[in-house]
Tab-separated table of C-alpha atoms in Angstrom:
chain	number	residue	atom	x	y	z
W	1	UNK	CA	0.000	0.000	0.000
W	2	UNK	CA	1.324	3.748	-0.865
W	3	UNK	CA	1.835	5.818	1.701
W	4	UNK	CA	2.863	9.019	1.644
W	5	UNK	CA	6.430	10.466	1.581
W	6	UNK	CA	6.818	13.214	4.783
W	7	UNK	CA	9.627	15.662	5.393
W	8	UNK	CA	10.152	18.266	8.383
W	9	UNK	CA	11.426	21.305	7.365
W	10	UNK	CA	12.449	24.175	9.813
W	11	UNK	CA	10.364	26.566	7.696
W	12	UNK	CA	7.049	24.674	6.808
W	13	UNK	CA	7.132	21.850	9.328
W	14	UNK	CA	5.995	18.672	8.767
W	15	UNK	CA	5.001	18.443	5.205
W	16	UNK	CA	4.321	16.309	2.333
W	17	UNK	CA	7.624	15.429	0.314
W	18	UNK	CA	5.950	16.101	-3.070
W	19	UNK	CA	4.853	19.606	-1.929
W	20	UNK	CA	8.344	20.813	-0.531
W	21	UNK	CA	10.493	19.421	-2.873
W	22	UNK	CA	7.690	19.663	-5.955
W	23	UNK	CA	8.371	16.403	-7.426
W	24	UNK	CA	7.263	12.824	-7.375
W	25	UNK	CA	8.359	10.654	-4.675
W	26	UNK	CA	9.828	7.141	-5.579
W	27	UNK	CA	7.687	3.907	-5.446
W	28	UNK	CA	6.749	2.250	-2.314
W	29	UNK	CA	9.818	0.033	-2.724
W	30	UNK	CA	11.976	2.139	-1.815
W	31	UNK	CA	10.490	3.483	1.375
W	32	UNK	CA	10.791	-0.037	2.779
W	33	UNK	CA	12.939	1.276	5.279
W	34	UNK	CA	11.431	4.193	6.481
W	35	UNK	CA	9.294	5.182	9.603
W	36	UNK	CA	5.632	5.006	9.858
W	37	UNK	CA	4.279	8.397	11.627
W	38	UNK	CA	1.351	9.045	12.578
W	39	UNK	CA	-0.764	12.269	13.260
W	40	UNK	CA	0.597	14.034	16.326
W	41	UNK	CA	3.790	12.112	16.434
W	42	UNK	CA	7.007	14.496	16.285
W	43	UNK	CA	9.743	14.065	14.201
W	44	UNK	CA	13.689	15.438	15.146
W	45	UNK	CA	15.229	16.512	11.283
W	46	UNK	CA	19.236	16.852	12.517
W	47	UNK	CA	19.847	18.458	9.448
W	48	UNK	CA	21.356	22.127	10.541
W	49	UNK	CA	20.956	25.795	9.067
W	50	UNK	CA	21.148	29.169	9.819
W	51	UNK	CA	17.371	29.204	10.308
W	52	UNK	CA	17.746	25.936	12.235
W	53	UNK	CA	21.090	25.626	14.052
W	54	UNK	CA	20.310	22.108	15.813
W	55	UNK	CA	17.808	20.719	13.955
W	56	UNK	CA	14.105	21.145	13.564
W	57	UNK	CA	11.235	19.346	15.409
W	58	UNK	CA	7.831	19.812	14.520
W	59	UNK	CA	4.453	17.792	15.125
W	60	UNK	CA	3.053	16.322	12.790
W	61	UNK	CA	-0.585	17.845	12.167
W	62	UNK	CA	-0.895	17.003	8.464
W	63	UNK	CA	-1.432	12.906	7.829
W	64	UNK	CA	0.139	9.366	8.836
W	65	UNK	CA	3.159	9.123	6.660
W	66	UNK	CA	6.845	7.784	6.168
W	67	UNK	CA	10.018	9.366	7.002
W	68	UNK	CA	13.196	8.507	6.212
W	69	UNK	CA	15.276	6.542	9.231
W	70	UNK	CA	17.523	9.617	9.502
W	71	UNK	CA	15.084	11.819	11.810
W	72	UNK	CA	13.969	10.663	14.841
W	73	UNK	CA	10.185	9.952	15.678
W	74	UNK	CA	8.675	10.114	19.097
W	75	UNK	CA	5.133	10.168	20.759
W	76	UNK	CA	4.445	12.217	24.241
W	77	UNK	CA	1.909	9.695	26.489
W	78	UNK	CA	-0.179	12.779	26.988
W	79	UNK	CA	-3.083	13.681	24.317
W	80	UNK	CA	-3.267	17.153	24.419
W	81	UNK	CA	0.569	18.615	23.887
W	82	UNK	CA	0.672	21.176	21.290
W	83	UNK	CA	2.127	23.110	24.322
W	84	UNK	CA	5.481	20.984	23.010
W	85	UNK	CA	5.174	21.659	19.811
W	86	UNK	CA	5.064	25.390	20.730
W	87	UNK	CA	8.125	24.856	22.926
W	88	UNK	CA	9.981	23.234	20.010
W	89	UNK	CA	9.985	26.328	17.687
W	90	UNK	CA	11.741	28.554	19.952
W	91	UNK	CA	16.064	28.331	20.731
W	92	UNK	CA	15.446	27.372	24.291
W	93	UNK	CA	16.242	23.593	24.156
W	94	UNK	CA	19.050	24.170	21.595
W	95	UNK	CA	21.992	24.498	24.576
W	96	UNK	CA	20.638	20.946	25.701
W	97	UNK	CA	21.292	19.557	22.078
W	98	UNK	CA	24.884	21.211	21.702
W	99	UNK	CA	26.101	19.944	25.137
W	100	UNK	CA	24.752	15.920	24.059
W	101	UNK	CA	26.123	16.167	20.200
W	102	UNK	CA	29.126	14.766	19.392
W	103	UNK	CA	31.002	15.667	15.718
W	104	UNK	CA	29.845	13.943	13.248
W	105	UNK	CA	31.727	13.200	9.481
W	106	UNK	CA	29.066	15.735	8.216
W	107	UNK	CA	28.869	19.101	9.079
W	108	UNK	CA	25.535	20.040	7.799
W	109	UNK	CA	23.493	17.811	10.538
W	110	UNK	CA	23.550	17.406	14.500
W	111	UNK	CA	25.622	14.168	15.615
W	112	UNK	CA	23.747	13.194	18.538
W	113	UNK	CA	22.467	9.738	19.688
W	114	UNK	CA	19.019	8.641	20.046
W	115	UNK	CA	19.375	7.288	23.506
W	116	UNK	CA	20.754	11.379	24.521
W	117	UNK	CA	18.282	12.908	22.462
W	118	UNK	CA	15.399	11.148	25.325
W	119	UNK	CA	17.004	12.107	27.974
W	120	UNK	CA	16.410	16.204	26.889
W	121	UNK	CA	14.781	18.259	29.717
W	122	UNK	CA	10.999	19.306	28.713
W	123	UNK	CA	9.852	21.947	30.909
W	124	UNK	CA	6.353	20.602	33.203
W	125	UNK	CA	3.711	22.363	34.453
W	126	UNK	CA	-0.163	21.732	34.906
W	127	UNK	CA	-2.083	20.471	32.601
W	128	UNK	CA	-4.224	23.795	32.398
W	129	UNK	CA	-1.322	26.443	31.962
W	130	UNK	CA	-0.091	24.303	29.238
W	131	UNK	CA	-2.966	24.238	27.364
W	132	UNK	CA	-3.404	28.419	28.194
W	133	UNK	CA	-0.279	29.139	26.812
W	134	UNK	CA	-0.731	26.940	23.647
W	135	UNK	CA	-4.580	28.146	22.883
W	136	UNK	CA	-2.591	31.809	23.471
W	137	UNK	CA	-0.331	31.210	20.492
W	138	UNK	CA	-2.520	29.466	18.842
W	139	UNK	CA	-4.859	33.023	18.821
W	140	UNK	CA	-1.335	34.772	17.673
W	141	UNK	CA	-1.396	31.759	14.191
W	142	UNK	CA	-4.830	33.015	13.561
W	143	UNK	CA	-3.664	36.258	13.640
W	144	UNK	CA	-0.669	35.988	11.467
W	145	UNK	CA	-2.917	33.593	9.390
W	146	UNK	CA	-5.638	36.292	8.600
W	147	UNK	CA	-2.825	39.221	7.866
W	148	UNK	CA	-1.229	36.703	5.348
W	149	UNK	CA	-4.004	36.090	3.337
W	150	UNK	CA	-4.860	39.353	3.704
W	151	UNK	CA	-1.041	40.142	1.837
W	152	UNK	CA	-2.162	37.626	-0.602
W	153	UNK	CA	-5.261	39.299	-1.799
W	154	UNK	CA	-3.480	42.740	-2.195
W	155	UNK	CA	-0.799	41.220	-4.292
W	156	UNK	CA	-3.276	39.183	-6.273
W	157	UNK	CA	-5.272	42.343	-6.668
W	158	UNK	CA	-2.088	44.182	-7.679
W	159	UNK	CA	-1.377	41.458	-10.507
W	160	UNK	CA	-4.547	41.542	-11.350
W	161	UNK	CA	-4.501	45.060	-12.221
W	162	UNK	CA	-1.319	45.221	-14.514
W	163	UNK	CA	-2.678	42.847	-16.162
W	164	UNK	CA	-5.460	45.320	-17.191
W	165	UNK	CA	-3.183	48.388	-17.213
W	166	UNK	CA	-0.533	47.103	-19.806
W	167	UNK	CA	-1.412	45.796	-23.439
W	168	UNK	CA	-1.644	42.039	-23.637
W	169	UNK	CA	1.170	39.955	-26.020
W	170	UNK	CA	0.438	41.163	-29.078
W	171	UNK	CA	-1.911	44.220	-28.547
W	172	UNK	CA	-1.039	48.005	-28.168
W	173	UNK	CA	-3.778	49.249	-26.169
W	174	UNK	CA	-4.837	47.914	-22.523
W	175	UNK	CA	-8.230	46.642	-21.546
W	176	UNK	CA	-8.138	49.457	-19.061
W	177	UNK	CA	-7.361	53.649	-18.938
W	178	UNK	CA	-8.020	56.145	-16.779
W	179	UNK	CA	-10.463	58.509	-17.762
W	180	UNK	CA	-8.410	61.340	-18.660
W	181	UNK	CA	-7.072	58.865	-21.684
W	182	UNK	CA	-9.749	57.272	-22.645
W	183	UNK	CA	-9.480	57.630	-26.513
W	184	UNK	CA	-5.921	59.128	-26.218
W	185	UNK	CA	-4.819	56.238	-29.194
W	186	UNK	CA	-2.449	53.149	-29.792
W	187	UNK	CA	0.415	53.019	-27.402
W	188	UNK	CA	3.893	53.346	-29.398
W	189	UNK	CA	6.231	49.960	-29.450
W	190	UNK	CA	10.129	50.388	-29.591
W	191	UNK	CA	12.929	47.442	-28.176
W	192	UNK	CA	14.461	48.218	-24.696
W	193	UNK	CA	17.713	49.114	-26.248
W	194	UNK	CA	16.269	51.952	-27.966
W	195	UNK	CA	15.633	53.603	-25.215
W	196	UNK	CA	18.166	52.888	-22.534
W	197	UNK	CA	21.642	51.620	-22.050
W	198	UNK	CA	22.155	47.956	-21.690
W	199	UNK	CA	25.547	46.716	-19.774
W	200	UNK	CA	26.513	44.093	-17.849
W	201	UNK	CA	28.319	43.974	-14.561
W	202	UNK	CA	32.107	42.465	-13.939
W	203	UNK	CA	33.385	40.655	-11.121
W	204	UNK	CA	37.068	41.358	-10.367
W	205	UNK	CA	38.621	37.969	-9.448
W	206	UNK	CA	39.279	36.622	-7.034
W	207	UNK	CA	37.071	38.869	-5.397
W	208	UNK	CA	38.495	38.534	-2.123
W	209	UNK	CA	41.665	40.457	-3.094
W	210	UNK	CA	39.614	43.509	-3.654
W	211	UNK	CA	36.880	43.449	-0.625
W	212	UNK	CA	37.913	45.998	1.831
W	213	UNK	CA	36.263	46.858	5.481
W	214	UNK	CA	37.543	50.665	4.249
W	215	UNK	CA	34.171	52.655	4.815
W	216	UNK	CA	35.498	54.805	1.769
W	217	UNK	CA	35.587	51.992	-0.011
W	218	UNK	CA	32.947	51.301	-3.224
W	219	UNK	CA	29.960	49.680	-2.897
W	220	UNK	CA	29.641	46.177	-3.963
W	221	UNK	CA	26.243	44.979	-4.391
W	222	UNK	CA	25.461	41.100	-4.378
W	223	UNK	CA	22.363	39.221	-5.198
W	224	UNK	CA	22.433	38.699	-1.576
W	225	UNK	CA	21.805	41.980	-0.376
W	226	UNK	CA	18.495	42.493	-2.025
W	227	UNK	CA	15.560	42.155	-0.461
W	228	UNK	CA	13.599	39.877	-3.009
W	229	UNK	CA	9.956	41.777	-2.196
W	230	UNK	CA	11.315	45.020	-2.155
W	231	UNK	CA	11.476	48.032	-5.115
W	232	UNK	CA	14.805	49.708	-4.098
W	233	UNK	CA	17.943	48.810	-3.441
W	234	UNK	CA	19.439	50.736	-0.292
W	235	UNK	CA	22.519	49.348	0.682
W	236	UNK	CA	25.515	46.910	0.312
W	237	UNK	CA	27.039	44.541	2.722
W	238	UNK	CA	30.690	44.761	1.593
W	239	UNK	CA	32.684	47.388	-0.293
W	240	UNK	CA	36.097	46.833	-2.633
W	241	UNK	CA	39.073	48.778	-2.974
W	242	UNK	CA	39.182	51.479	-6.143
W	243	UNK	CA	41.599	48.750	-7.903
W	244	UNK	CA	38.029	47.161	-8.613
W	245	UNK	CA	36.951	49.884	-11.455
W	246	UNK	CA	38.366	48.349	-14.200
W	247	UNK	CA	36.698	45.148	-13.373
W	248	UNK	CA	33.432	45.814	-12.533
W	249	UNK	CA	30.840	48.339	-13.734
W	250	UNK	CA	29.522	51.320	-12.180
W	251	UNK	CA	25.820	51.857	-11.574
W	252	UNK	CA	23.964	54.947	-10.477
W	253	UNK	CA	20.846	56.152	-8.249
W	254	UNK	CA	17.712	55.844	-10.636
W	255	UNK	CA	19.584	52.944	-12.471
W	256	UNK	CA	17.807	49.916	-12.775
W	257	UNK	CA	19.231	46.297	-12.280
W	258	UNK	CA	18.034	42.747	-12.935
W	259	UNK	CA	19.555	39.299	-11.947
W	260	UNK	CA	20.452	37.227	-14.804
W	261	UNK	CA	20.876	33.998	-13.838
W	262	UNK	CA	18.648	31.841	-11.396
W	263	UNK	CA	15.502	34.197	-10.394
W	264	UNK	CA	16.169	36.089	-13.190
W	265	UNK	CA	14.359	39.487	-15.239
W	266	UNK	CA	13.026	40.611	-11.403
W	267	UNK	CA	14.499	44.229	-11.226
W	268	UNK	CA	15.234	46.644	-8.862
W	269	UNK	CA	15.709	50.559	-8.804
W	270	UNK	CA	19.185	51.973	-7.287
W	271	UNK	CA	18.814	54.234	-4.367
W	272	UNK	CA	22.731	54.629	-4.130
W	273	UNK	CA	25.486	53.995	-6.248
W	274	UNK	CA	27.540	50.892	-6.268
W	275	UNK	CA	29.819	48.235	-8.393
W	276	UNK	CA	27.708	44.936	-10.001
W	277	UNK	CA	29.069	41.787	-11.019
W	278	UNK	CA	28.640	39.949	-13.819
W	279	UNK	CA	25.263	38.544	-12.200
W	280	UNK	CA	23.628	41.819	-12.569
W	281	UNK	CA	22.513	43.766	-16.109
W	282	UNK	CA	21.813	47.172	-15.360
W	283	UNK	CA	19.606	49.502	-17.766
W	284	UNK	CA	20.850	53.071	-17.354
W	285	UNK	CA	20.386	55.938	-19.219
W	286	UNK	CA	17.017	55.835	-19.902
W	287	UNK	CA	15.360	57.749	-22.949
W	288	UNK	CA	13.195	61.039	-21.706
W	289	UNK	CA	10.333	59.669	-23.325
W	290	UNK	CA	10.561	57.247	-20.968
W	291	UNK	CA	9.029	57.601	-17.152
W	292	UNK	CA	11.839	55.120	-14.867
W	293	UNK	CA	8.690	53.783	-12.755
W	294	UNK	CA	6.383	52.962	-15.560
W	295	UNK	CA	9.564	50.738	-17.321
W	296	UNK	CA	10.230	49.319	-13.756
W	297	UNK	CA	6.382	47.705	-13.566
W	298	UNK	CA	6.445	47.082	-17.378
W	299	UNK	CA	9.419	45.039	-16.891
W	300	UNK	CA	7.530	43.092	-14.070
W	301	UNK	CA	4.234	42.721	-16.348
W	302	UNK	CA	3.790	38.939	-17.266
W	303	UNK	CA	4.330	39.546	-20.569
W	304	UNK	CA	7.886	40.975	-20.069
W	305	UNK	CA	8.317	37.859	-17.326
W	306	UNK	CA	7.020	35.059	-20.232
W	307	UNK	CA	9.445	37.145	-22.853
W	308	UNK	CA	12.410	36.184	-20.112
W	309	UNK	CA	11.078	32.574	-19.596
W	310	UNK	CA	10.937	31.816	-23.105
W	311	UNK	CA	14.073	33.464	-24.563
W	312	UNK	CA	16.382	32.679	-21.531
W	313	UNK	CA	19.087	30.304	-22.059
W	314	UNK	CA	20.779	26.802	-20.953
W	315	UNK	CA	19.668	23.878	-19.492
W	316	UNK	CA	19.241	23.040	-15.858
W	317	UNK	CA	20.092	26.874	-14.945
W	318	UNK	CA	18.341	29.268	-17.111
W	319	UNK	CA	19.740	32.825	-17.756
W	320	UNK	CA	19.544	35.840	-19.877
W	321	UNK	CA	22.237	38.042	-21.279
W	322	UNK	CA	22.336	41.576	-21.800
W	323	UNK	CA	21.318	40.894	-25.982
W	324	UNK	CA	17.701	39.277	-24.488
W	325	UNK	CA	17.302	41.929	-22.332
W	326	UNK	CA	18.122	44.611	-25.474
W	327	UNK	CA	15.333	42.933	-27.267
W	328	UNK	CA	12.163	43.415	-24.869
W	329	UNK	CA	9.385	44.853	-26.348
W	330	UNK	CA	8.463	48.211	-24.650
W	331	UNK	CA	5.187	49.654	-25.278
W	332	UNK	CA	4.014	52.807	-23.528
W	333	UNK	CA	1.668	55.664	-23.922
W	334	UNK	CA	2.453	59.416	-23.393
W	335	UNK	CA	4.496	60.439	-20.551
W	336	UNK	CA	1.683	61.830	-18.454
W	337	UNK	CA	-0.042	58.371	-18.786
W	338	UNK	CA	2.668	56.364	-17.617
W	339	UNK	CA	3.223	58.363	-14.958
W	340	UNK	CA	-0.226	57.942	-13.778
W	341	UNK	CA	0.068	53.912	-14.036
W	342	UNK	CA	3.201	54.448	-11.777
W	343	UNK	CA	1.797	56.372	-9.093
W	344	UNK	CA	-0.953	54.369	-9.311
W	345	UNK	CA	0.929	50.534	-8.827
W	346	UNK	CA	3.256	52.712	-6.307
W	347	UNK	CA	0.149	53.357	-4.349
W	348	UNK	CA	-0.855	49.565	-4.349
W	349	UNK	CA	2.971	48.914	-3.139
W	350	UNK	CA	2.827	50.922	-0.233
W	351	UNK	CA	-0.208	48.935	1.123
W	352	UNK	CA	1.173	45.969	0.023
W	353	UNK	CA	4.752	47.035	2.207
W	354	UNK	CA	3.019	48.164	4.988
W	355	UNK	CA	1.285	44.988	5.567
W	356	UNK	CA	4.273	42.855	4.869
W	357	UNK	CA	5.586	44.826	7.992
W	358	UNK	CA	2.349	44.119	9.635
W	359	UNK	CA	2.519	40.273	9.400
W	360	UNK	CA	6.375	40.552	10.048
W	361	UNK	CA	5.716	42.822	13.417
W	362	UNK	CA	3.394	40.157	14.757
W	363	UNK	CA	5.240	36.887	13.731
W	364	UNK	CA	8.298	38.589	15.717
W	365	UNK	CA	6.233	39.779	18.634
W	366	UNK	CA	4.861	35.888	18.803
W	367	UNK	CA	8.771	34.841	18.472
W	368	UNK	CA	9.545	37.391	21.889
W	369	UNK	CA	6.974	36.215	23.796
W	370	UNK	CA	7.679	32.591	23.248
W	371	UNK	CA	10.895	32.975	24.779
W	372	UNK	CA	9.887	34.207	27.487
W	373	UNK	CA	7.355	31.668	28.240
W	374	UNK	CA	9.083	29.131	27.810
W	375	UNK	CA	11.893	28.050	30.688
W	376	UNK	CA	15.541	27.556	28.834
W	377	UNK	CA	16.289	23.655	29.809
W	378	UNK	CA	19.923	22.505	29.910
W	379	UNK	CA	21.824	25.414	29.769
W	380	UNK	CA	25.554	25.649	30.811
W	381	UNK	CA	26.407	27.107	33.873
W	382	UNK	CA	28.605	30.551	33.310
């Protein structure tokens, strides 16, 4: 009989294999060896990361399953004991788990032995506070449940909307104007390269010989530093040496980048000036005719996007080059127009941010008040 393939992730939890890893799972042949779990057992993942520096455990809330003999599964004798699965999400046990692990020959998970991992503290209390302080949190999910849809809808709504604000593949007017252009005519259609500068970024190598903790040093922007949801790009974490120029490329405030390799043809405006490497294509110079917000949300249309998708090349890794990103189709109305689409996306953006910061605010606020109700088990004396 099938049963299905479960993995316990430090960001989702316990999950279905096919959903986190979005592919098929093998046969039932090979899962001879794995663990039945059942709903409400908890499973121990010793697989470390920066997110989860000993290892997640989560409950299992989804379905009975199998897991893979690596992580370790375990029961409490007690019915009612989400309070533990609260407990397990914050850092408090993790001194416990460093004292019992022993290196391992891999680095990337937590050597420790079953028999140890039992023998953990668990703080104890009534029966009735635990279940106060779980039905708490649980309030604080809900919370962070209904904000998060609530983020979901506006950005639906916001894709929704350029979709009706820019021309369809293949058209040159939108299904949708504002009154004050209703009638104003066919929007004009010229390649990207007509209108701005194309160039690609350089990466001096090695790099390390030219990273410098100088805070006169240039600004050296990596796809790292960008914050994937945001619109601007504000700062860098490192800086290299003036010996860098004639490697790299120079980018400006009002410049606008986009990665081409891996999530690639997403771009970003420059708040600040800074060096790019060779991951980055930055258009610069942009044509008067041409407002720098209206090509920013043209860019991220899903017409620009598919363009990307389909032209981008190679095999397992897609990316574009700077010739792809010369040949984009731009179509835009009179100046006064586009700026009115811009302002009005812009608009949507600041919702959408401040809501982002909304969910964010109250996932941290649950993280903070976790800690502190929870005791911290098994840590060394000073």
């Amino acid at each position: 009989m099938f049963r299905t393939s479960l993995t316990n992730s430090a960001e989702y939890g316990v999950v279905d294999q096919r959903d986190y890893f979005d592919k098929d799972i093998a046969t039932q042949g090979n899962l001879e060896s794995y663990y039945v779990v059942e709903k409400g057992d908890y499973v121990y993942n010793p697989r470390i990361s920066a997110t989860a520096p000993v290892g997640p455990i989560s409950k299992n809330n989804i379905a009975t399953g199998v897991m893979s003999p690596l992580y370790t599964v375990f029961r409490f004798s007690i019915e009612s004991n989400d309070f533990y699965a609260y407990y397990f999400k914050t850092s408090v046990w993790h001194n416990y788990m460093r004292q019992a692990s022993s290196t391992g020959a891999r680095h990337d998970r937590m050597a420790i032995a079953n028999s140890d991992f039992m023998l953990m503290p668990l703080p104890a209390s009534t029966s009735e506070e635990h279940r106060k302080i779980a039905d708490f949190l649980a309030s604080i999910d809900e919370k962070i449940s209904v904000e998060t849809k609530k983020l979901a809808t506006l950005k639906t709504y916001k894709n929704g909307l350029m979709q009706q604000l820019f021309p369809l593949t293949g058209e040159l007017l939108p299904n949708l104007r504002f009154p004050d252009f209703i009638g104003a005519g066919r929007w004009s259609e010229r390649r990207l390269d007509d209108l701005a500068k194309i160039v690609r970024g350089g990466s001096p190598r090695p790099i390390d010989d030219y990273i410098t903790s100088d805070a006169n040093g240039l600004n050296w922007l990596k796809i790292g530093d960008i914050d994937k949801e945001s619109k601007f790009v504000t700062s860098t974490q490192e800086k290299v040496i003036p010996a860098a120029l004639t490697k790299t490329r120079v980018v400006k405030p009002g410049d606008l980048i986009l990665s081409n390799s891996m999530s690639f043809g997403r771009p970003y405006i420059l708040e600040i000036e800074t060096c790019i490497h060779d991951g980055w294509i930055a258009v610069s110079e942009i044509d008067d005719s041409i407002d720098r917000d209206f090509l920013y949300y043209l860019i991220m249309t899903a017409a620009s996007q598919k363009y990307f998708s389909n032209n981008a090349a190679g095999g397992g890794v897609q990316n574009l080059n700077s010739e792809i990103i010369k040949l984009l189709p731009v179509l835009y109305p009179q100046k006064n127009e586009q700026k009115k689409i811009a302002t009005c996306l812009a608009s949507i953006d600041e919702i959408i941010a401040a809501q982002t910061k909304k969910v964010e605010n109250i996932k941290n606020h649950k993280i903070g008040l976790m800690q502190r109700l929870f005791p911290q088990i098994g840590k060394a004396d000073a």
